[in-house]
Amino acid sequence: MGRTIIDKIWDVHVVKSVTDEVDMLYIDRHFIHEVTSPQAFSGLKEKGLNVLRPERVTAVADHNVPTKNQHLPIENELSKKQVDTLLSNCKDHSIELFGIGHEKNGIVHVVGPENGLTQPGMTIVCGDSHTSTHGAFGAIAFGIGTSQVEQVLASQCLLLSRPKTMKVEVNGKLGAGVGAKDVVLYIISKLGTEGATGHFVEYAGDVFSNFSMEERMTVCNMSIEMGARGGLVGIDDTTINYVIERATISTEKQEFWKTLNSDSDAKYDQTITFQAEEIHPMVTTGTSPDTGVDIMETVSSSVRNSKKGLDYMGLKNDQPMLGTKIDYVFIGSCTNSRIEDLRAVAGIVEGHRKPEGVTVWIVPGSNKVKDQAIDEGLDKIFLEAGFEFREPGCSACLAMNDDKIPSGALCISTSNRNFEGRQGDGARTVLASPITAAASAIKGKITDPRTYLN
Amino acid sequence: MDKIISTAIVLDRDNIDTDQIIPAKFLKSTNKEGFGDWLFYNWRYDENDNSKDDFEFLKYQKESKILIAGNNFGCGSSREHAAWAIADYGIEVVISSQFADIFKGNALNNGIVPITVSEACLKALMQYFEREKSCPIEIDIEEQTLMVDAKDIFINVQFDIDPLKKKFILTGMTEIEYLVQHQEDVINFEKTHEL
Ligand code: SF4
């Protein structure tokens, strides 16, 4: 019987099987950030433990950082304390840190891949649920809690139950204006926020093989939004070419990576298949990420809305999403803040200007993305459109810094969560692709990006 | 800890995500204490930090150690602050028809027992305990049973718990202790591991 890539990667990382269900699993790469790591380091200290393999840990400050004037000290005292705590913990334990202002700083899930730290076949963890992003490289990558951050720091291992596997296949050809974000919002709308609970998902089929690494990352990023423990894409030339541009890898290792791919007769606990032609630009309607609808449809075409969610959003069931007035646009987050996203946005907005009364923030995923955008002149296009082009960080994705959407305001956002209050107390969030957000920014209302494609 | 006998709080909402359990603005702390005060903050307090009396959660006995919540509890962010807030509030058991994976692990690492029951059982428990705010539920971790024995209800169901995690709860051993004790295995493993 064939095995899946998930089983194969898992098996080469089992240090020992503890019970029928639980394995002690070795972790190859551990990313940490300022919010979920301080209590892990204090835990180590209390127990008199050390970091076992500091060279396998990389730290990034991203959640709390301001996206303006990063050269100045952080004004918010608590945020500053968290970032400073990360700095001293890294220093004490010889952990590499990409702090604020560092050329490699940015959102942890953008930074790992773009610096060649994320590689195929690895087990990768971070105290952050969107660690699934790294699955795009054919890796088992998943979010963990702070107790587990402490465990990995101390032992480089975790006690985990063996995963169930799910294959999500999308075949066919995507229409113009339909991208990775639409594909994943569509899958989540079909599966629901708990549809993949307990499973690792392998995304397979033409659509994912044709995707770039950045598009694969967008999809894998949102695996957690359907409850999955993680999501990944098989290893092919696209993967390998991306990695060898950023890290030195022997040919033996490259060959080994390919052997990890799922066998053609691999058995999954569940398999679900969709057709690319059925996917259109998507926008969410309620307060959970599974409430996405085709942008041409009314709110009621999502079966997953609750009255409470719609009341919070200020939307009515028979209302079309198209034309809904927006107040804010946030283009950023580990889902969609990479250079391809910014290029796509620039392609739509070039030569247009946003209306008064709409605020647009473009927050690049990393300093590298920011510098690249400036090199390509994208920043000028954004400024001419009346958008703000900020410095990197998580920003309004979770509004832990000053980038908060005001109560009652509607924000079309390229991030991954539309939970109540996620982007600020009382803020209302519509999740969409970068080009849908861009087209909507120019019109001041939810707009089909296809009207701007020629 | 092998038996928990307590009244329950019912929160009949599905998909309670960790942003609702503890909003991001409370994640700036560098320690684990005090999060119980902010549990369900946006539902529990108005803009001026006054308690919202219409939040159903507050209508139950404050001493309750058991929370009965809707399907897919703890989805969203990996923040362990959610488990810290629940534990700090005094809740030791959460009952639902499904838990998000990361939350489940976080709960167990903080001595909170997540108990998964069938949808029908969850519904019955919710209906009964919405009315009966002083009736106790008895949870036996060793036997893996949840029991309610009162005048017009009898429920006695078995629940699953991973044997290793059960052992940890019953003996008070922690995962990190186990892992550190097996460091030799890790070092041997690394000798042949190439990734
Ligand atoms: S961008 Fe948003 S989802 Fe991504 S790591 Fe930061 S807060 Fe989490």
XYZ file of C-alpha atoms and ligand atoms in Angstrom:
657
model
C 0.000 0.000 0.000
C 1.299 3.451 -0.982
C 2.095 6.098 1.575
C 1.380 9.805 1.628
C 4.023 12.524 1.895
C 2.574 13.272 5.318
C 3.212 9.734 6.572
C 6.666 9.612 5.013
C 7.851 12.873 6.563
C 6.297 11.932 9.890
C 8.005 8.547 9.951
C 11.508 9.908 9.387
C 11.026 12.177 12.393
C 9.830 9.667 14.975
C 12.404 9.503 17.753
C 10.320 6.860 19.481
C 6.743 5.680 19.622
C 5.463 6.248 23.114
C 2.030 4.642 22.837
C -0.066 3.299 19.964
C -1.194 6.834 19.268
C 1.548 9.137 20.467
C 5.003 9.590 18.953
C 7.918 11.591 20.186
C 8.567 13.637 17.069
C 11.789 15.456 16.201
C 11.458 19.082 15.099
C 13.876 20.356 12.463
C 13.079 24.035 12.564
C 11.561 26.196 15.246
C 10.472 29.773 14.619
C 9.652 31.972 17.576
C 8.162 35.456 17.941
C 7.741 37.948 20.758
C 4.142 37.169 21.752
C 4.111 33.432 22.379
C 7.703 32.858 23.525
C 8.365 34.895 26.719
C 6.506 32.496 29.019
C 8.348 29.564 27.408
C 11.719 31.078 28.255
C 10.625 31.859 31.811
C 9.435 28.256 32.075
C 12.899 27.013 31.093
C 14.487 29.286 33.631
C 12.198 28.103 36.437
C 13.041 24.509 35.602
C 16.746 25.151 35.159
C 16.665 23.943 31.542
C 18.658 25.064 28.528
C 17.883 25.429 24.846
C 19.034 22.113 23.389
C 19.639 23.181 19.759
C 19.758 26.971 19.428
C 20.951 26.626 15.826
C 17.555 25.187 14.889
C 15.690 28.193 16.307
C 15.099 31.503 14.520
C 13.411 34.464 16.167
C 11.471 37.301 14.580
C 9.719 40.348 16.064
C 6.549 40.867 14.051
C 3.212 40.825 15.912
C 3.702 43.918 18.033
C 5.887 46.071 15.862
C 4.799 49.479 14.593
C 4.592 49.780 10.804
C 5.655 53.410 10.825
C 8.956 54.859 12.036
C 10.501 51.540 12.931
C 13.805 53.323 13.527
C 12.290 54.965 16.627
C 11.759 53.149 19.948
C 8.341 51.458 20.272
C 5.983 53.831 22.062
C 3.656 51.281 23.618
C 5.398 50.152 26.768
C 4.020 46.620 26.855
C 4.870 46.002 23.199
C 8.330 47.357 23.789
C 8.775 45.067 26.777
C 7.776 42.014 24.733
C 10.153 42.875 21.929
C 12.968 43.620 24.394
C 12.279 40.352 26.212
C 12.668 38.476 22.931
C 15.950 40.235 22.343
C 17.393 39.326 25.729
C 16.128 35.748 25.552
C 17.783 35.301 22.156
C 20.983 36.792 23.442
C 21.012 34.594 26.544
C 20.468 31.441 24.509
C 22.475 32.273 21.333
C 19.403 32.246 19.100
C 19.503 34.077 15.789
C 17.137 37.054 15.853
C 15.783 39.127 12.985
C 14.660 42.059 15.091
C 13.011 45.304 14.063
C 15.027 47.045 11.377
C 17.069 43.923 10.541
C 17.285 43.410 6.777
C 15.659 39.997 7.217
C 12.889 41.166 9.554
C 9.259 40.630 8.666
C 6.345 38.348 9.445
C 7.702 35.016 10.604
C 5.907 33.022 7.876
C 7.261 35.302 5.166
C 10.778 35.433 6.563
C 11.388 31.682 6.965
C 10.687 30.806 3.334
C 12.348 33.831 1.737
C 15.621 33.204 3.582
C 15.881 29.525 2.715
C 15.208 28.391 6.297
C 12.020 26.600 5.318
C 12.888 23.451 3.380
C 11.131 20.371 2.037
C 10.746 17.294 4.198
C 11.224 19.213 7.427
C 9.101 19.304 10.530
C 8.584 22.981 11.310
C 6.828 24.535 14.287
C 6.125 27.989 15.643
C 3.911 29.275 18.423
C 1.554 30.532 15.774
C -1.329 28.805 14.046
C -0.388 30.002 10.552
C 2.821 27.987 10.635
C 0.936 25.811 8.160
C 2.199 28.327 5.551
C 5.534 26.493 5.433
C 3.719 23.358 4.244
C 3.914 24.883 0.759
C 7.445 23.443 0.636
C 6.326 19.855 1.247
C 7.005 20.116 4.963
C 4.999 19.141 8.034
C 4.485 22.563 9.550
C 2.067 23.428 12.326
C 1.282 25.862 15.077
C 1.906 25.040 18.717
C 1.092 26.541 22.113
C 3.591 28.160 24.443
C 4.046 25.042 26.601
C 5.082 23.259 23.430
C 7.409 26.112 22.472
C 9.095 25.464 25.801
C 9.187 21.721 25.105
C 10.805 22.201 21.706
C 13.341 24.661 23.093
C 14.287 22.166 25.803
C 14.166 18.918 23.854
C 13.766 19.641 20.107
C 10.791 17.242 20.289
C 7.049 17.104 20.866
C 4.631 14.395 21.965
C 2.084 14.177 19.175
C -0.641 11.872 17.999
C -0.193 10.491 14.511
C -2.058 12.628 12.008
C -5.042 11.679 9.949
C -4.618 12.576 6.293
C -6.892 14.366 3.874
C -6.339 15.021 0.190
C -7.941 18.129 -1.289
C -7.657 18.028 -5.033
C -8.473 20.940 -7.334
C -8.254 20.189 -11.046
C -8.830 22.250 -14.162
C -7.974 25.809 -15.066
C -8.696 28.866 -12.949
C -10.435 31.754 -14.684
C -8.864 35.187 -15.090
C -8.890 37.168 -11.848
C -9.215 34.018 -9.722
C -6.182 33.322 -7.542
C -4.809 31.298 -4.680
C -6.756 33.238 -2.047
C -10.021 32.599 -3.854
C -9.179 28.909 -4.102
C -8.543 28.558 -0.384
C -11.554 30.670 0.633
C -13.633 28.447 -1.636
C -12.279 25.238 -0.097
C -12.910 26.568 3.426
C -16.454 27.624 2.483
C -17.096 24.039 1.377
C -15.419 22.265 4.300
C -16.330 24.606 7.141
C -14.090 25.801 9.964
C -13.917 22.325 11.466
C -14.012 20.240 8.295
C -10.391 19.129 8.533
C -9.970 18.959 12.320
C -7.417 16.310 13.302
C -6.035 16.045 9.755
C -3.040 17.178 7.804
C -4.162 18.181 4.327
C -2.295 17.558 1.090
C -3.337 19.958 -1.680
C -3.034 18.144 -4.983
C -4.116 18.515 -8.594
C -3.274 20.785 -11.554
C -4.127 24.002 -9.808
C -1.559 23.587 -7.058
C 1.133 22.160 -9.349
C 0.760 25.223 -11.561
C 0.938 27.609 -8.625
C 4.119 29.498 -7.729
C 5.600 28.977 -4.258
C 3.997 32.194 -3.080
C 0.573 31.064 -4.250
C 1.071 27.708 -2.526
C 1.963 29.551 0.671
C -1.283 31.542 0.511
C -3.260 28.305 0.327
C -1.336 26.386 2.992
C -1.477 29.436 5.264
C -5.240 29.152 5.655
C -5.351 25.386 6.323
C -5.917 26.130 9.998
C -9.088 28.013 9.028
C -10.688 24.661 8.150
C -9.424 23.173 11.392
C -6.517 21.270 9.821
C -3.387 20.644 11.855
C -1.440 21.664 8.762
C -1.547 21.664 4.988
C 1.106 20.923 2.403
C 1.854 20.623 -1.302
C 4.100 17.930 -2.809
C 7.724 18.648 -3.710
C 8.432 19.452 -7.383
C 10.822 21.554 -9.479
C 8.991 24.732 -8.486
C 9.758 23.926 -4.838
C 13.341 22.921 -5.390
C 14.181 25.865 -7.640
C 12.811 28.280 -5.059
C 14.855 26.726 -2.265
C 18.166 26.415 -4.137
C 18.019 30.104 -4.994
C 18.115 30.764 -1.253
C 20.161 27.954 0.295
C 22.955 25.609 -0.690
C 21.531 22.122 -1.073
C 23.388 19.006 -2.257
C 21.969 17.133 -5.230
C 21.600 14.021 -3.031
C 19.347 15.932 -0.715
C 17.288 17.278 -3.609
C 16.848 13.726 -4.869
C 15.893 12.560 -1.387
C 13.243 15.266 -1.131
C 11.533 13.948 -4.250
C 11.245 10.470 -2.743
C 9.081 11.934 -0.013
C 6.194 12.675 -2.381
C 3.009 10.668 -2.022
C 2.922 7.356 -3.871
C 0.340 7.192 -6.653
C -1.639 4.600 -4.684
C -1.304 6.391 -1.352
C -4.293 6.042 0.916
C -5.802 9.051 2.680
C -8.397 9.050 5.447
C -10.443 11.434 3.311
C -10.299 12.740 -0.257
C -12.231 15.700 -1.613
C -12.157 16.959 -5.182
C -13.150 20.331 -6.617
C -13.189 21.773 -10.115
C -11.209 24.966 -10.780
C -13.820 26.364 -13.171
C -16.340 26.539 -10.344
C -14.222 28.961 -8.346
C -14.779 32.720 -8.701
C -13.401 35.709 -6.820
C -14.486 35.179 -3.211
C -15.421 37.481 -0.345
C -16.463 36.484 3.164
C -19.777 37.635 4.543
C -19.774 36.775 8.250
C -17.440 36.463 11.207
C -15.778 33.163 10.421
C -13.503 32.400 7.469
C -15.863 29.754 6.080
C -18.519 32.338 5.156
C -17.026 33.078 1.731
C -19.266 33.567 -1.296
C -18.735 34.196 -4.998
C -18.407 37.991 -5.227
C -21.394 38.087 -7.615
C -23.687 36.396 -5.096
C -25.757 37.603 -2.173
C -24.860 37.096 1.478
C -27.418 34.290 1.741
C -25.471 32.038 -0.618
C -23.251 31.167 2.344
C -24.911 28.485 4.431
C -22.510 29.104 7.290
C -23.708 32.470 8.501
C -25.314 33.033 11.864
C -27.670 35.872 12.659
C -25.194 37.033 15.266
C -22.387 37.132 12.700
C -24.431 39.069 10.144
C -25.652 41.537 12.773
C -22.061 42.120 13.757
C -21.125 42.686 10.120
C -24.141 44.920 9.510
C -25.099 42.788 6.499
C -28.475 41.410 5.455
C -29.174 38.033 3.941
C -30.617 39.252 0.636
C -27.885 41.816 0.143
C -25.404 41.431 -2.743
C -21.783 41.717 -1.620
C -20.844 43.644 -4.743
C -21.199 47.377 -4.161
C -21.040 47.171 -0.351
C -19.389 50.348 0.876
C -15.997 49.937 2.551
C -14.052 52.231 4.889
C -10.678 50.514 5.099
C -8.513 48.302 2.939
C -5.734 46.209 4.461
C -3.322 44.537 2.095
C -0.871 42.553 4.178
C -0.505 39.568 6.574
C 1.293 36.255 6.181
C -1.448 35.201 3.742
C -0.940 37.918 1.135
C 1.935 40.334 1.643
C 4.567 38.895 -0.654
C 6.024 40.510 -3.737
C 3.678 38.732 -6.162
C 0.721 40.019 -4.148
C 2.023 43.578 -4.255
C 2.725 43.342 -7.982
C -0.819 42.126 -8.588
C -2.218 45.012 -6.544
C -0.058 47.534 -8.399
C -1.222 46.060 -11.698
C -4.823 46.884 -10.781
C -4.380 50.290 -9.189
C -1.837 51.874 -11.518
C -3.274 55.131 -12.825
C -6.249 55.112 -10.416
C -6.881 56.931 -7.181
C -8.903 55.855 -4.175
C -11.892 57.972 -3.158
C -11.743 60.276 -0.137
C -12.926 58.609 3.042
C -11.321 55.265 2.284
C -8.082 54.423 4.092
C -5.745 51.950 2.414
C -2.757 50.371 4.137
C -0.289 48.252 2.261
C 1.947 46.440 4.712
C 4.692 44.334 3.105
C 5.454 40.967 4.696
C 9.148 41.687 5.198
C 11.910 44.200 4.630
C 12.985 42.163 1.627
C 9.516 42.428 0.113
C 9.449 46.137 0.892
C 12.847 46.755 -0.728
C 11.910 44.707 -3.771
C 8.667 46.667 -4.157
C 10.604 49.924 -4.002
C 13.130 48.631 -6.555
C 10.278 47.861 -8.903
C 8.650 51.255 -8.323
C 5.490 49.752 -6.848
C 5.634 52.132 -3.884
C 5.113 55.080 -6.238
C 2.047 53.467 -7.776
C 0.609 52.963 -4.280
C 1.332 56.518 -3.204
C -0.200 57.934 -6.370
C -3.294 55.876 -5.700
C -3.529 57.491 -2.266
C -2.467 54.338 -0.404
C -0.068 54.191 2.530
C 2.920 51.918 2.026
C 4.119 50.871 5.472
C 7.001 48.991 7.082
C 6.652 45.213 7.627
C 4.768 43.449 10.414
C 1.519 41.699 11.276
C -0.218 45.058 11.556
C -4.000 45.138 11.164
C -4.173 41.367 10.700
C -4.546 41.149 14.478
C -4.284 44.798 15.468
C -1.867 44.323 18.352
C 0.013 47.458 17.348
C -1.541 50.829 16.492
C -2.965 49.623 13.178
C -6.564 49.133 14.312
C -9.726 49.363 12.260
C -12.204 51.582 14.162
C -15.371 50.129 15.643
C -18.131 49.711 13.079
C -15.868 50.361 10.079
C -15.834 47.799 7.271
C -12.430 46.639 6.099
C -11.701 44.527 3.062
C -8.627 42.608 4.063
C -6.190 40.170 2.495
C -5.559 38.563 5.901
C -6.929 35.253 7.095
C -9.401 35.896 9.921
C -12.625 37.854 10.083
C -13.421 37.025 13.720
C -15.294 39.597 15.793
C -12.856 42.239 16.952
C -9.883 40.673 15.182
C -8.870 43.893 13.430
C -9.873 46.109 16.378
C -12.814 46.231 18.794
C -16.015 46.323 16.754
C -14.142 46.226 13.425
C -15.855 44.393 10.557
C -13.719 42.332 8.203
C -14.329 41.012 4.695
C -11.604 38.612 3.582
C -10.609 38.720 -0.079
C -7.736 38.336 -2.523
C -5.199 41.121 -3.086
C -6.699 42.090 -6.454
C -10.253 42.116 -5.100
C -9.050 44.331 -2.245
C -7.223 46.555 -4.753
C -10.211 46.954 -7.073
C -12.442 47.655 -4.070
C -9.968 50.245 -2.777
C -10.207 52.249 -5.975
C -14.002 52.200 -6.008
C -14.595 52.538 -2.274
C -16.926 49.576 -2.421
C -16.657 45.842 -2.943
C -15.700 45.463 -6.585
C -15.121 42.548 -8.937
C -11.402 42.640 -9.837
C -12.209 41.279 -13.286
C -13.542 44.722 -14.270
C -9.932 45.907 -14.121
C -8.391 43.106 -16.134
C -7.982 43.581 -19.841
C -6.742 15.185 40.176
C -8.970 12.275 39.271
C -12.514 13.447 40.000
C -14.168 16.792 39.367
C -17.623 17.436 40.783
C -19.023 20.832 39.954
C -21.920 22.856 38.618
C -21.595 23.967 35.017
C -21.690 27.071 32.851
C -23.360 26.800 29.451
C -22.180 28.862 26.492
C -24.378 27.791 23.615
C -22.334 29.251 20.761
C -20.499 27.307 18.070
C -16.969 28.072 16.821
C -15.860 30.037 19.876
C -12.460 31.147 18.630
C -9.448 32.050 20.731
C -9.828 35.736 19.777
C -13.161 35.617 21.664
C -11.693 33.670 24.572
C -8.917 36.239 24.950
C -8.590 39.164 22.509
C -5.177 40.043 21.073
C -4.859 43.237 23.078
C -4.285 41.134 26.191
C -1.415 39.204 24.665
C 1.223 41.776 25.512
C 1.987 40.220 28.864
C 5.223 38.338 29.422
C 3.820 36.130 32.191
C 0.917 33.701 32.534
C -1.045 35.242 35.388
C -4.262 37.197 35.588
C -5.796 36.304 32.223
C -9.021 35.067 33.861
C -10.099 38.668 34.359
C -10.136 39.121 30.602
C -11.765 35.818 29.666
C -14.409 36.437 26.927
C -13.579 40.121 27.276
C -15.539 41.455 24.295
C -18.670 39.570 25.300
C -18.270 40.261 28.986
C -17.495 43.992 29.120
C -18.677 47.112 27.305
C -16.379 49.856 25.938
C -16.066 51.329 29.439
C -15.036 48.008 30.994
C -18.410 47.607 32.700
C -19.716 44.087 32.999
C -22.426 43.304 30.433
C -25.215 41.766 32.479
C -26.850 40.188 29.456
C -23.848 37.942 28.746
C -25.237 34.495 29.550
C -21.920 33.274 30.942
C -22.301 35.574 33.951
C -25.660 34.110 34.953
C -24.098 30.911 36.271
C -22.303 30.170 39.521
C -18.921 31.836 39.494
C -17.402 28.801 41.238
C -18.330 26.414 38.414
C -15.376 24.376 37.228
C -17.074 23.014 34.131
C -17.818 24.887 30.900
C -20.219 23.383 28.361
C -19.654 25.092 25.006
C -20.802 24.809 21.389
C -19.141 22.833 18.622
C -15.536 23.486 17.488
C -14.409 25.189 20.665
C -11.038 26.965 20.640
C -10.584 27.372 16.896
C -8.329 30.063 15.484
C -5.073 31.238 16.959
C -2.592 28.997 18.798
C -2.381 31.445 21.720
C -2.071 29.450 24.929
C -3.322 32.608 26.654
C -6.796 31.185 25.900
C -6.089 28.145 28.071
C -4.414 30.313 30.713
C -7.497 32.545 30.850
C -9.847 29.587 31.233
C -7.690 27.952 33.902
C -7.175 31.236 35.734
C -10.937 31.802 35.821
C -11.208 28.482 37.626
C -12.502 26.211 34.883
C -11.026 22.704 34.917
C -13.142 20.937 32.305
C -14.545 22.057 28.963
C -17.209 19.908 27.317
C -17.971 20.281 23.597
C -18.792 18.160 20.563
C -15.439 19.081 18.980
C -12.255 20.933 19.939
C -9.731 22.606 17.691
C -6.482 20.601 17.800
C -4.081 23.242 19.105
C -6.483 24.342 21.815
C -6.926 20.764 22.953
C -3.173 20.347 23.417
C -2.893 23.703 25.171
C -5.744 22.817 27.512
C -4.132 19.535 28.550
C -0.812 21.256 29.142
C -2.591 23.524 31.621
C -4.532 20.902 33.517
C -7.804 21.613 31.723
C -9.550 18.452 30.561
C -11.271 18.804 27.161
C -14.126 16.296 26.944
C -15.666 15.525 23.577
C -19.248 14.219 23.630
C -21.709 13.477 20.832
C -23.800 16.330 19.457
C -26.910 14.789 20.973
C -25.305 14.503 24.377
C -24.030 18.080 24.174
C -27.514 19.287 23.339
C -29.034 17.411 26.243
C -26.423 18.767 28.648
C -26.925 22.314 27.411
C -30.693 22.157 27.690
C -30.577 20.753 31.185
C -27.855 22.963 32.647
C -29.271 26.161 31.162
C -32.124 25.586 33.612
C -30.337 23.825 36.460
C -27.629 26.140 37.620
C -26.988 24.345 40.887
C -26.943 20.710 39.767
C -23.476 19.075 39.737
C -21.781 17.038 37.004
C -19.362 14.344 38.108
C -16.303 13.702 35.991
C -14.084 10.741 36.736
C -10.835 10.923 34.800
C -9.567 7.496 35.843
C -12.809 5.843 34.658
C -13.234 8.363 31.806
C -16.870 8.956 32.684
C -19.116 11.977 32.767
C -22.174 11.513 34.956
C -25.238 13.532 35.819
C -27.667 11.894 38.210
C -30.499 14.207 39.236
C -34.242 14.081 39.581
C -35.212 14.320 35.908
C -31.988 13.414 34.172
C -29.511 10.571 34.076
C -26.490 10.756 31.831
C -23.502 8.479 32.117
C -21.146 8.593 29.162
C -17.639 7.420 28.540
C -15.202 9.873 26.970
C -11.891 9.403 25.150
C -8.628 10.669 26.425
C -5.232 9.744 25.112
C -3.717 7.226 27.583
C -0.433 9.104 27.828
C -2.127 12.454 28.465
C -4.386 10.746 30.993
C -1.371 9.406 32.816
C 0.126 12.894 32.874
C -3.078 14.380 34.324
C -3.418 11.701 36.965
C 0.216 11.702 38.042
C 0.887 15.409 37.607
C 3.827 14.625 35.347
C 4.353 17.167 32.558
C 5.198 16.615 28.905
C 8.391 18.592 29.221
C 9.579 16.375 32.072
C 8.985 13.330 29.933
C 10.784 14.834 26.932
C 13.795 15.984 28.896
C 14.095 12.550 30.519
C 14.427 11.071 27.044
C 17.164 13.372 25.830
C 19.490 10.480 25.135
C 17.044 9.154 22.547
C 17.058 12.551 20.837
C 20.814 12.695 20.689
C 20.969 9.195 19.206
C 18.282 10.077 16.707
C 20.221 13.126 15.555
C 23.241 10.975 14.629
C 21.452 9.620 11.577
C 18.892 12.340 10.930
C 19.829 14.594 8.051
C 17.096 17.175 7.604
S 0.151 38.181 9.847
Fe -1.611 37.713 11.087
S -1.952 35.557 10.886
Fe 0.088 35.998 10.134
S 1.432 35.604 11.847
Fe 0.910 37.773 11.900
S -0.912 37.891 13.176
Fe -0.651 35.765 12.652
